[in-house]
Short mmCIF file of C-alpha atoms in Angstrom, two decimals:
data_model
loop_
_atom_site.label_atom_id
_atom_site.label_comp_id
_atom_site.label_asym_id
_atom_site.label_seq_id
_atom_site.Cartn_x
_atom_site.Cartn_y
_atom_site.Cartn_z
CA UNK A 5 5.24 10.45 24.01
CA UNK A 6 3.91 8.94 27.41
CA UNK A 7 -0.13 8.39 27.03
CA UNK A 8 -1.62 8.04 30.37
CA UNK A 9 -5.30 6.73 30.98
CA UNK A 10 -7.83 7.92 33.45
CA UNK A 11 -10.91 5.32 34.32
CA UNK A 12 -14.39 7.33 35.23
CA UNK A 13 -15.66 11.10 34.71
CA UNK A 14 -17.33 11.62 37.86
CA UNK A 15 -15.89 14.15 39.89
CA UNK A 16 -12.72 12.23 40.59
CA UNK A 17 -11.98 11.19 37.05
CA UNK A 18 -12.63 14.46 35.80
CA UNK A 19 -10.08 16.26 38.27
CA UNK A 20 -7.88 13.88 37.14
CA UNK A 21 -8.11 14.32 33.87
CA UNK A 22 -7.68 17.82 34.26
CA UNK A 23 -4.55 18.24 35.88
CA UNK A 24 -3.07 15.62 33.92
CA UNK A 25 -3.82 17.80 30.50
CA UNK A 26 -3.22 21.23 32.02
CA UNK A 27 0.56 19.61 32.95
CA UNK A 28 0.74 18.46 29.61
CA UNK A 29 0.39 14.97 29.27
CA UNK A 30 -1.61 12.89 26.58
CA UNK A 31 -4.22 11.55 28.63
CA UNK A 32 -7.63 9.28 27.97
CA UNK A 33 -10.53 8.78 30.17
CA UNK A 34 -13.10 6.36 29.80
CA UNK A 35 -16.54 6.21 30.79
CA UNK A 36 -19.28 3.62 31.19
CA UNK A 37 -22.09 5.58 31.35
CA UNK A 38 -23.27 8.78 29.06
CA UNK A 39 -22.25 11.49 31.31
CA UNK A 40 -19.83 13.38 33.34
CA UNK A 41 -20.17 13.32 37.93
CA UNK A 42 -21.14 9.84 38.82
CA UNK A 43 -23.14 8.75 41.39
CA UNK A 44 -24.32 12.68 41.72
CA UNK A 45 -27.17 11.87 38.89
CA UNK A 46 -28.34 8.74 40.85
CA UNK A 47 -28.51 9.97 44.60
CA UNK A 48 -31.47 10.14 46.31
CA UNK A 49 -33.68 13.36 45.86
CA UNK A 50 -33.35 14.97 49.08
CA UNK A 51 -29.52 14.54 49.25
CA UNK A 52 -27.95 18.02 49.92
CA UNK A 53 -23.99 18.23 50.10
CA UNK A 54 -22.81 18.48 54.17
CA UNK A 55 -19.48 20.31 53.58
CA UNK A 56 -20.05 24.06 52.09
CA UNK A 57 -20.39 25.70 48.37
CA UNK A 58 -17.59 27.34 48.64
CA UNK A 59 -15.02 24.83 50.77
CA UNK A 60 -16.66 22.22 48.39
CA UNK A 61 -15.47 23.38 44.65
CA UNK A 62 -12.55 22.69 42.30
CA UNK A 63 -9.23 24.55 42.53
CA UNK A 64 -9.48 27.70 40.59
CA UNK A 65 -13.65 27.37 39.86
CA UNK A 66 -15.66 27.79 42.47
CA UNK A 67 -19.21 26.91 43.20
CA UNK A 68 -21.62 29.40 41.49
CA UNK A 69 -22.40 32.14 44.09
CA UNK A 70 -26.02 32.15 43.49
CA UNK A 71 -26.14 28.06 45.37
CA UNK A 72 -27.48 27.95 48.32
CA UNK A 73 -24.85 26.93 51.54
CA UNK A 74 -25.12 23.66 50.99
CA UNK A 75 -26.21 22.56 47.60
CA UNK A 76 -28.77 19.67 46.32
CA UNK A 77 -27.90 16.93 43.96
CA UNK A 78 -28.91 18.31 40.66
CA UNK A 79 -26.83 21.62 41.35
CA UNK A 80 -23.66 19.79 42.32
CA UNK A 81 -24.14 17.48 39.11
CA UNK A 82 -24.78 21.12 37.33
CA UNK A 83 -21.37 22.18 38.78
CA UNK A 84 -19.19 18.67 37.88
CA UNK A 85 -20.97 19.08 34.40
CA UNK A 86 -19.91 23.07 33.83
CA UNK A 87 -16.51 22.31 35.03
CA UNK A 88 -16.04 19.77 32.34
CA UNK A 89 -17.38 21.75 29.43
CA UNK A 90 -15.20 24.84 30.93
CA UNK A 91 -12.47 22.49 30.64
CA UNK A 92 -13.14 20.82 27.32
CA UNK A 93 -13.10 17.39 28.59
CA UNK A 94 -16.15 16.36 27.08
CA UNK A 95 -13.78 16.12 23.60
CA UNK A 96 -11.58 14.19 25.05
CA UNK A 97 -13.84 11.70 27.21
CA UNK A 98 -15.06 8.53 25.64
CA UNK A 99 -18.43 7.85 27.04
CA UNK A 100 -20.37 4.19 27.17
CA UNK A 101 -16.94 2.87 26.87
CA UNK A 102 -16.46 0.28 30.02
CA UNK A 103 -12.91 -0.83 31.25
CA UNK A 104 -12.98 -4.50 31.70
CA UNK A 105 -9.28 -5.20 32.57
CA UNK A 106 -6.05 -3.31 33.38
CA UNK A 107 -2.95 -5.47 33.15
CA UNK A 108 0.70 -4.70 33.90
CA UNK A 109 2.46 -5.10 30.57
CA UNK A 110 5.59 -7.42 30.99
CA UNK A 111 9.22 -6.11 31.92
CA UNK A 112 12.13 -6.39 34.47
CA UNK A 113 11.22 -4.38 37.08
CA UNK A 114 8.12 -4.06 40.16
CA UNK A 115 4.88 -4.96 39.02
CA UNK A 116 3.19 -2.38 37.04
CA UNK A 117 6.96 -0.54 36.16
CA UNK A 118 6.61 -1.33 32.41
CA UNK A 119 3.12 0.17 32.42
CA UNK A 120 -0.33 -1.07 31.80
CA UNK A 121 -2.69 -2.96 29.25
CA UNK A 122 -5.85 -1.32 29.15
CA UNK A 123 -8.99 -3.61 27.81
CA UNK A 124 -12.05 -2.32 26.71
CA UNK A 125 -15.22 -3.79 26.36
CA UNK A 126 -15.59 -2.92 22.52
CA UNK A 127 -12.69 -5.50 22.81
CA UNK A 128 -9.41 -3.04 21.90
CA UNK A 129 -6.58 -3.07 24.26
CA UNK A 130 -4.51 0.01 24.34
CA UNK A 131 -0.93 0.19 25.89
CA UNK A 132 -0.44 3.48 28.85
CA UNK A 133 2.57 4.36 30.51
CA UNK A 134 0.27 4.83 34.04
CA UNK A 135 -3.27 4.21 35.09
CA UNK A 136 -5.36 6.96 37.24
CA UNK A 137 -8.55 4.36 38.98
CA UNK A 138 -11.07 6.56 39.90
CA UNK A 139 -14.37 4.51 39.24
CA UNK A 140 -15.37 5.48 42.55
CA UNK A 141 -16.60 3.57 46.30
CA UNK A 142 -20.68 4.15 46.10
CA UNK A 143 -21.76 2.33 43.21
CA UNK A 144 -21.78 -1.43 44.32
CA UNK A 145 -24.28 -1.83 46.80
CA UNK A 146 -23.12 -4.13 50.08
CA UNK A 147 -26.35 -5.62 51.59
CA UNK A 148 -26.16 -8.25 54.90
CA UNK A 149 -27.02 -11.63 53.90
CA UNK A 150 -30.13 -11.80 56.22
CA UNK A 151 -31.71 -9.49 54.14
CA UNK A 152 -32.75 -12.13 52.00
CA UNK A 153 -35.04 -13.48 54.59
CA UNK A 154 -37.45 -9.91 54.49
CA UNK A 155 -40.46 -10.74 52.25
CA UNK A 156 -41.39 -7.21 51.88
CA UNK A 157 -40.39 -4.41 50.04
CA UNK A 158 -36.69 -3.55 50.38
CA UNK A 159 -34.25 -1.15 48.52
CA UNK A 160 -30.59 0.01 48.76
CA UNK A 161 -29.70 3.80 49.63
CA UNK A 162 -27.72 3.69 46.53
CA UNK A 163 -30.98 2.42 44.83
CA UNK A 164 -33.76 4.99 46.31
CA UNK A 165 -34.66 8.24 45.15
CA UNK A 166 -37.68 9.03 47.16
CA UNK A 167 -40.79 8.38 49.49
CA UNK A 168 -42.23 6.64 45.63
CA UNK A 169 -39.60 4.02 46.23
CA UNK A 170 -41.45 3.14 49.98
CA UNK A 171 -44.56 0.85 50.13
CA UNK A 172 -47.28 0.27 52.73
CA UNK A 173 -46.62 2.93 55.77
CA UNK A 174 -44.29 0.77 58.11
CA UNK A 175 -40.35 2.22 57.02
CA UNK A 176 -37.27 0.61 58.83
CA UNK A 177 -34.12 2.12 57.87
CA UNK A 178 -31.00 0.17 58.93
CA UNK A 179 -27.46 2.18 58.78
CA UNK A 180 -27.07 5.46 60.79
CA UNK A 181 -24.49 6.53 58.39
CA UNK A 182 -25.46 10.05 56.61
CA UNK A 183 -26.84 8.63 54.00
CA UNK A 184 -29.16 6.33 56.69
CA UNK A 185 -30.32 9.48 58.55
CA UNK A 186 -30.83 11.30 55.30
CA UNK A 187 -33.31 8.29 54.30
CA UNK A 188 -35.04 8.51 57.89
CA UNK A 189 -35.75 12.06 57.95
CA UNK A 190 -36.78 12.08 54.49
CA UNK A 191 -39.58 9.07 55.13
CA UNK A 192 -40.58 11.04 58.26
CA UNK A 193 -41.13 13.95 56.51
CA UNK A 194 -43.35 12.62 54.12
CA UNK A 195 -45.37 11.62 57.42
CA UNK A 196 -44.47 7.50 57.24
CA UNK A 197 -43.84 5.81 60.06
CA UNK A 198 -40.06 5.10 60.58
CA UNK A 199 -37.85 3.39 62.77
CA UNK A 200 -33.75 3.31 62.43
CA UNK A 201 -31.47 0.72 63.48
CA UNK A 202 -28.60 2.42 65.11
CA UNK A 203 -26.32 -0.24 67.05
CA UNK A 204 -23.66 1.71 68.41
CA UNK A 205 -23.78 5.62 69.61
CA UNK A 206 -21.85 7.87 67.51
CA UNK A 207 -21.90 11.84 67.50
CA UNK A 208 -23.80 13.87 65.37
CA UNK A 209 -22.73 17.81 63.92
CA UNK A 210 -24.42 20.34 63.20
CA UNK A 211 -24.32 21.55 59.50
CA UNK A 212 -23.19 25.56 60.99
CA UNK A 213 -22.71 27.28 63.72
CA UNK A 214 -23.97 30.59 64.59
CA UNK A 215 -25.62 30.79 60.95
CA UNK A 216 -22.15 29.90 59.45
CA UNK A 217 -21.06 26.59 58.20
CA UNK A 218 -18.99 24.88 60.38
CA UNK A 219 -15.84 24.28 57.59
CA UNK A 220 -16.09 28.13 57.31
CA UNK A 221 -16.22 29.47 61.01
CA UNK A 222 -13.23 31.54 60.63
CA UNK A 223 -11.14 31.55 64.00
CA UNK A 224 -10.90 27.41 64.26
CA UNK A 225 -8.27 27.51 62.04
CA UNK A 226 -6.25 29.01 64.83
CA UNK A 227 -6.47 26.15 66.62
CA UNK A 228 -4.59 22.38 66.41
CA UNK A 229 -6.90 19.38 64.79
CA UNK A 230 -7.93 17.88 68.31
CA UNK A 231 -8.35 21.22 69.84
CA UNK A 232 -11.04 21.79 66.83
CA UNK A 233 -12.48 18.40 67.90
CA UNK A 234 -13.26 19.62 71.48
CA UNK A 235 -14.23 22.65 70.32
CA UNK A 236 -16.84 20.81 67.82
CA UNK A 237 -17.93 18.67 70.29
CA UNK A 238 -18.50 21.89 73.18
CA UNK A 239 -20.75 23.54 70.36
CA UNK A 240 -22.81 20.28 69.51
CA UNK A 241 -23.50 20.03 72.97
CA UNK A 242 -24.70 23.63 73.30
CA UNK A 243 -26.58 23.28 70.50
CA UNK A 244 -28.07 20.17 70.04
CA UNK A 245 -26.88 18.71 73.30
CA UNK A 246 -26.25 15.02 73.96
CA UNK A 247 -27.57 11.47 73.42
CA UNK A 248 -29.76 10.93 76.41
CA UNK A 249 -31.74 14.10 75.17
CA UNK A 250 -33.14 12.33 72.00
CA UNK A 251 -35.32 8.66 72.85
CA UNK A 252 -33.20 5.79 72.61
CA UNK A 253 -30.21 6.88 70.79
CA UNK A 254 -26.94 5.14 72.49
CA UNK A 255 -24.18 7.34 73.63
CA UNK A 256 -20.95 7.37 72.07
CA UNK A 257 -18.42 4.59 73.61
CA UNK A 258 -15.68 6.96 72.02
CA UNK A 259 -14.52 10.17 73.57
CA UNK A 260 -13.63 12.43 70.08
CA UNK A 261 -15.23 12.91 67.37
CA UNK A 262 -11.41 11.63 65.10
CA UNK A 263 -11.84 7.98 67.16
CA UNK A 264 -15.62 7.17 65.85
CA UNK A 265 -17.71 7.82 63.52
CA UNK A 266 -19.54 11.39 62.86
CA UNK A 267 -23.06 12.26 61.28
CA UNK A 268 -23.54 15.88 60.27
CA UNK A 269 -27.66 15.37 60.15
CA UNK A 270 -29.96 17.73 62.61
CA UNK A 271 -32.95 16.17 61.08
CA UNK A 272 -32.68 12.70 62.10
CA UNK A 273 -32.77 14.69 65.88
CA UNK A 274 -35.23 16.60 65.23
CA UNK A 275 -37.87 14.13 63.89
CA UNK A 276 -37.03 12.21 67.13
CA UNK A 277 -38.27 14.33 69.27
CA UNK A 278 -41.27 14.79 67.31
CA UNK A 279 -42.02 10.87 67.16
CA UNK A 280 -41.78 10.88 63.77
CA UNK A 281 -38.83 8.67 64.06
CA UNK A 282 -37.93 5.77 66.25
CA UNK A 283 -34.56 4.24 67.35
CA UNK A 284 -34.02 0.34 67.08
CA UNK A 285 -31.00 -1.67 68.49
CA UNK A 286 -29.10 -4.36 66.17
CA UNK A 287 -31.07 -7.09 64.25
CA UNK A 288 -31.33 -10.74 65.23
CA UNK A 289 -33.53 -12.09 62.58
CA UNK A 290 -35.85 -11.79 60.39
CA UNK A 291 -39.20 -13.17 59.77
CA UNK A 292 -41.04 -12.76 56.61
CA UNK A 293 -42.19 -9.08 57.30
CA UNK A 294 -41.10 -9.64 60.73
CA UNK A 295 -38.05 -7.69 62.25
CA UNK A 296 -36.48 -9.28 65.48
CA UNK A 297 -34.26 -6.81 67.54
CA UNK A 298 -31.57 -7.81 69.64
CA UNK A 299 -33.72 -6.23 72.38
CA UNK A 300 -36.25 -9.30 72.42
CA UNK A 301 -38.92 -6.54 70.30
CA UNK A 302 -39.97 -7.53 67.10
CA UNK A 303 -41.64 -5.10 64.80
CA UNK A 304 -43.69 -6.04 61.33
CA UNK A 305 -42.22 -3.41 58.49
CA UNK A 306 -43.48 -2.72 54.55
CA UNK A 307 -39.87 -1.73 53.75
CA UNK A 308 -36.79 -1.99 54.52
CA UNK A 309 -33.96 0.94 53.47
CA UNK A 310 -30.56 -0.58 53.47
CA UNK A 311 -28.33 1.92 54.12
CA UNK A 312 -25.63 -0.23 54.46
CA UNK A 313 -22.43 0.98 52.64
CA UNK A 314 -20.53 -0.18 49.28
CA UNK A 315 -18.00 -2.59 48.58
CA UNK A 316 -14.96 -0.85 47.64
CA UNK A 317 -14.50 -2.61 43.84
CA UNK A 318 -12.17 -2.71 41.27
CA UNK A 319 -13.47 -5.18 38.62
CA UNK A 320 -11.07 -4.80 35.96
CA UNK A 321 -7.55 -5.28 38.63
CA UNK A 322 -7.26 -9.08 39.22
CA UNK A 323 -7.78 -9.98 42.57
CA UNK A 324 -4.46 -11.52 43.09
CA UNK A 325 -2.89 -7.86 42.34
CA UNK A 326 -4.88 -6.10 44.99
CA UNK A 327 -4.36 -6.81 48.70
CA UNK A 328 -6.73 -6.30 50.83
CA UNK A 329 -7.60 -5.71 54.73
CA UNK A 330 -11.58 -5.56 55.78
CA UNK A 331 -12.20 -5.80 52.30
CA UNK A 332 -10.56 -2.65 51.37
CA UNK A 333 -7.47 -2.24 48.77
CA UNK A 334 -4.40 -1.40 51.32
CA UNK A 335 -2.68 1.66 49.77
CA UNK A 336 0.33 4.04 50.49
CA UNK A 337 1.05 7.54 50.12
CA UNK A 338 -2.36 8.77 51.53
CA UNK A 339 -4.44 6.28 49.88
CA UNK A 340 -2.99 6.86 46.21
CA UNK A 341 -0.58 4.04 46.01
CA UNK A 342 -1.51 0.76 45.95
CA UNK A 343 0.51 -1.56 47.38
CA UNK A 344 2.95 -3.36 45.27
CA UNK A 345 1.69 -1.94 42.55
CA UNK A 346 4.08 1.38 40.63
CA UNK A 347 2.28 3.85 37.83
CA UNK A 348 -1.38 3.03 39.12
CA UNK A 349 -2.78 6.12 41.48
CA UNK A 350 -6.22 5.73 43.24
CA UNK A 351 -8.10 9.16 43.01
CA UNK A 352 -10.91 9.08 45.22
CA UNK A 353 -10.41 6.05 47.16
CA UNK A 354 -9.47 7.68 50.32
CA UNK A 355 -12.29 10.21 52.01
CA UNK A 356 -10.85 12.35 54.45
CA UNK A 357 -14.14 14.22 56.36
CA UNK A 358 -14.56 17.45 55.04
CA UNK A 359 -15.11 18.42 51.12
CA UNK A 360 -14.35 15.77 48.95
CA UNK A 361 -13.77 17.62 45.53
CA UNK A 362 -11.11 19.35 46.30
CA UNK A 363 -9.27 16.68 47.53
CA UNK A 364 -9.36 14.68 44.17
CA UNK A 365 -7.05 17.61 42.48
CA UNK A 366 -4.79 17.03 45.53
CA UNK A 367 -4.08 13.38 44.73
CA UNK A 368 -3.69 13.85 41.31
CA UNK A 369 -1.16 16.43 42.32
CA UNK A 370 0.68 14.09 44.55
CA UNK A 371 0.71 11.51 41.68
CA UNK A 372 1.97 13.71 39.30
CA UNK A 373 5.33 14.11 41.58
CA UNK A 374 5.56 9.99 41.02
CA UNK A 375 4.74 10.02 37.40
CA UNK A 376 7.58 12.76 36.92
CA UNK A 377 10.16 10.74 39.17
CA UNK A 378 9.09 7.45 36.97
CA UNK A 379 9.74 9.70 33.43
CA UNK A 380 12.86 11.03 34.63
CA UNK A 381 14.44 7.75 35.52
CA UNK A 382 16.77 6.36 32.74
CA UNK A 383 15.26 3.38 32.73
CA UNK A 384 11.61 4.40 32.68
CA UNK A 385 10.52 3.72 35.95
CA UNK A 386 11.49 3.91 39.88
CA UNK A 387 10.60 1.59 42.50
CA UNK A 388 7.98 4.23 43.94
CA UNK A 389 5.70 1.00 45.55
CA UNK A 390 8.52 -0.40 47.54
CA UNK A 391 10.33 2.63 49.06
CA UNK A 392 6.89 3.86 50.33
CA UNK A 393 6.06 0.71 51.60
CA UNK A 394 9.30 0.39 53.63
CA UNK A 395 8.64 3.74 55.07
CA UNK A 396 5.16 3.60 55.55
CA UNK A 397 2.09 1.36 57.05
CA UNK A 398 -0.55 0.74 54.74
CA UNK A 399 -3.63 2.02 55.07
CA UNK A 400 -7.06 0.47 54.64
CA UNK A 401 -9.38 3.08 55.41
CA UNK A 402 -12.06 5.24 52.86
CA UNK A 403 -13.03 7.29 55.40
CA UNK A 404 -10.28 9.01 57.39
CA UNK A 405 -9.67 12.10 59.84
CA UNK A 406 -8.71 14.70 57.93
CA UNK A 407 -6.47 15.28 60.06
CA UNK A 408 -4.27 12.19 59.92
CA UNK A 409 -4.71 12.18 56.11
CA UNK A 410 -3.20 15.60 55.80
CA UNK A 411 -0.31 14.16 57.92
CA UNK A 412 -0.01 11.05 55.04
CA UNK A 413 0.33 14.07 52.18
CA UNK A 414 2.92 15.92 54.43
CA UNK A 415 5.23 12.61 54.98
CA UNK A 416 4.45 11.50 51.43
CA UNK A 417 6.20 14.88 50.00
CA UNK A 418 8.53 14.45 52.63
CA UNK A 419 9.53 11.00 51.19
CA UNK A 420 9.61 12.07 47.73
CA UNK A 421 11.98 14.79 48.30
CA UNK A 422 14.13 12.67 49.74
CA UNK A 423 13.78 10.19 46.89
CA UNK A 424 14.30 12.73 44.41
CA UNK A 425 17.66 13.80 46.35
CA UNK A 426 18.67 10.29 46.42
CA UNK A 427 18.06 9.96 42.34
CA UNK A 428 20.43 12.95 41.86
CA UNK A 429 23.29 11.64 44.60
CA UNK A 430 23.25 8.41 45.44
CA UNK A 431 22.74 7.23 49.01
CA UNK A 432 23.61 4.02 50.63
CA UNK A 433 20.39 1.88 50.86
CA UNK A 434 18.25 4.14 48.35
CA UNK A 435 17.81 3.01 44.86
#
């Protein structure tokens, strides 16, 4: 019987996990930690979800109706958690059990064809047909190198929890992202003195419109993906109106909201105009406590809040497997495919803006059309990697337009169809 392994239970391991068991297949999942949804127990306090409840749930179990719009942290870990108990994955998950390496097992075909040697670090090594990777893209923390020139206080968004984390009064926050503005706002709130580093302008989105969140407004659906971007921008203007309305924020250099990037925060706007919040350009250096701006300003600060991103890691894939662009694995087929690699899927790896959890059953879907073209093939395996990479570019990006992502699904089925044809009469030039 095929055995098929699944690396993380947060919400993208679980969903994997899922589907893979409700289609049948033996599957593990390990764990390094001693719980189910990820980085959802470690976010900061104040983090709320952007997209909706109910565009934000699992195929088939939605949100509880008694959540609020947009729910905090502890009831989205509440849901991830109730969805694996409904499910009975918490039998089947081994928990503080850390992968440490995933080989491809020897054979005569593409890397990765023969299947994969998983490694554990309480040292046993277990043979699977196919790997699911979904250890997730916000757990190792990317700082720039000068911070190591601030003597004061500093902490990583993926570190802080709250205003306890902050000493002294004097808060710079640098990353506009929405985890950057989330920080901001919630510093200002607690009546600290806070400035933001925002280097380029970008355009920021309401959370709803006329009392309805915006994924839910029902008549945009009528409309085609950039007509939906005017329209978003038309009703952010109304709304919240433009850049040169809030002290010091840039304007975009970008005319849509698909060719930049896109905060949905009101606060960060709000606490602008109250002077709660301040807006700094890019940093030259730092002093000590000292912050030099690439305005010729300089500004003392207690702490710093990196909100600076992740680093997209795969610790237990050697190096030399995983190509890279901008320091992000290249994949195929909508970001599930890695390239050159067959029978390893990335769930979770690709973002497309919008709710995330449902797109996690998605992939898995998509990857359970490769893993039943590899089990029908007489000799175990086809060459999956390779046909989509003549057929496709690779992709580098985590956070995508929905838009173009949904494309990436459409031509990926569209490819697999016609691979599947080709299995069952041969065509010239298809394998």
């Amino acid at each position: 019987m095929t055995r098929y392994c699944v690396i993380g239970a947060g919400a993208a391991g679980i969903s994997a996990l899922q589907r893979l068991r409700a289609a049948g297949y033996d599957a593990d999942c390990f764990e390094k930690t001693d719980r189910v949804g990820g980085h959802w127990h470690t976010d900061y306090d104040a983090l709320h979800l952007i997209t909706s409840r109910d565009m934000t749930g699992f195929e088939g179990f939605p949100m509880p109706a008694d959540y609020p719009h947009f729910p905090r942290r502890d009831q989205v870990r509440a849901y991830l958690e109730s969805y694996a108990r409904e499910h009975g994955l918490y039998d089947v998950i081994r928990f503080e059990t850390a992968v440490v390496s995933v080989v491809p097992r020897a054979g005569d075909g593409p890397t990765g064809s023969a299947g994969w040697t998983v490694t554990l670090d309480t040292g046993e090594s277990i043979d699977y047909d196919g790997v699911f990777v979904a250890n997730g893209h916000l757990w190792d923390q990317k700082r720039p190198a000068i911070s190591a020139d601030f003597t004061g206080k500093q902490v990583h968004s993926g570190s802080y929890r709250n205003t306890g984390d902050i000493e002294g009064t004097r808060v710079l926050v640098v990353g506009a992202g929405n985890s950057g503005c989330d920080l901001a706002a919630d510093a200002a709130q607690h009546r600290l003195d806070v400035d933001i580093v925002i280097r380029e302008g970008m355009y920021f989105q309401p959370k709803s419109y006329f009392g309805v969140p915006r994924q839910e407004i029902p008549w945009m659906g009528q409309f085609a993906p950039d007509e939906q971007d005017l329209i978003a921008r038309v009703l952010a203007r109304v709304s919240i109106g433009e850049a040169k309305d809030y002290p010091g924020l840039p304007q975009p250099t970008y005319r849509t909201l698909a060719e930049g990037r896109t905060v949905v925060n009101e606060l960060l706007l709000y606490w602008l105009q109250h002077g709660r919040i301040a807006v700094r350009p890019g940093i030259e250096r730092i002093e000590g406590r000292t912050v030099h701006f690439a305005d010729g300003e300089a500004r003392e600060y207690d702490t710093i809040l990196w909100a600076t991103g992740f680093h997209a890691s795969l610790p237990f894939l050697d190096d030399a497997l995983v190509p890279r662009r901008n320091g992000v694995p290249l994949r195929l087929a909508a970001g599930i495919v890695p390239v050159g690699l067959d029978k390893l899927y990335y769930i979770g790896l690709s973002a497309p803006r919008g709710p995330q959890i449902p797109v996690y059953g998605v992939q898995t879907a998509l990857a359970l059309r490769m893993l039943a073209l590899h089990e029908s093939a007489r000799a175990g395996y086809v060459p999956l990697a390779s046909y989509l990479a003549g057929l496709q570019d690779a992709d580098d990006r985590i956070d995508i337009v929905r838009a173009v992502w949904t494309d990436q699904l459409a031509d990926t089925e569209r490819l697999l169809d016609a691979f599947a044809l080709a299995q069952a009469e041969p065509v010239s030039g298809v394998v």
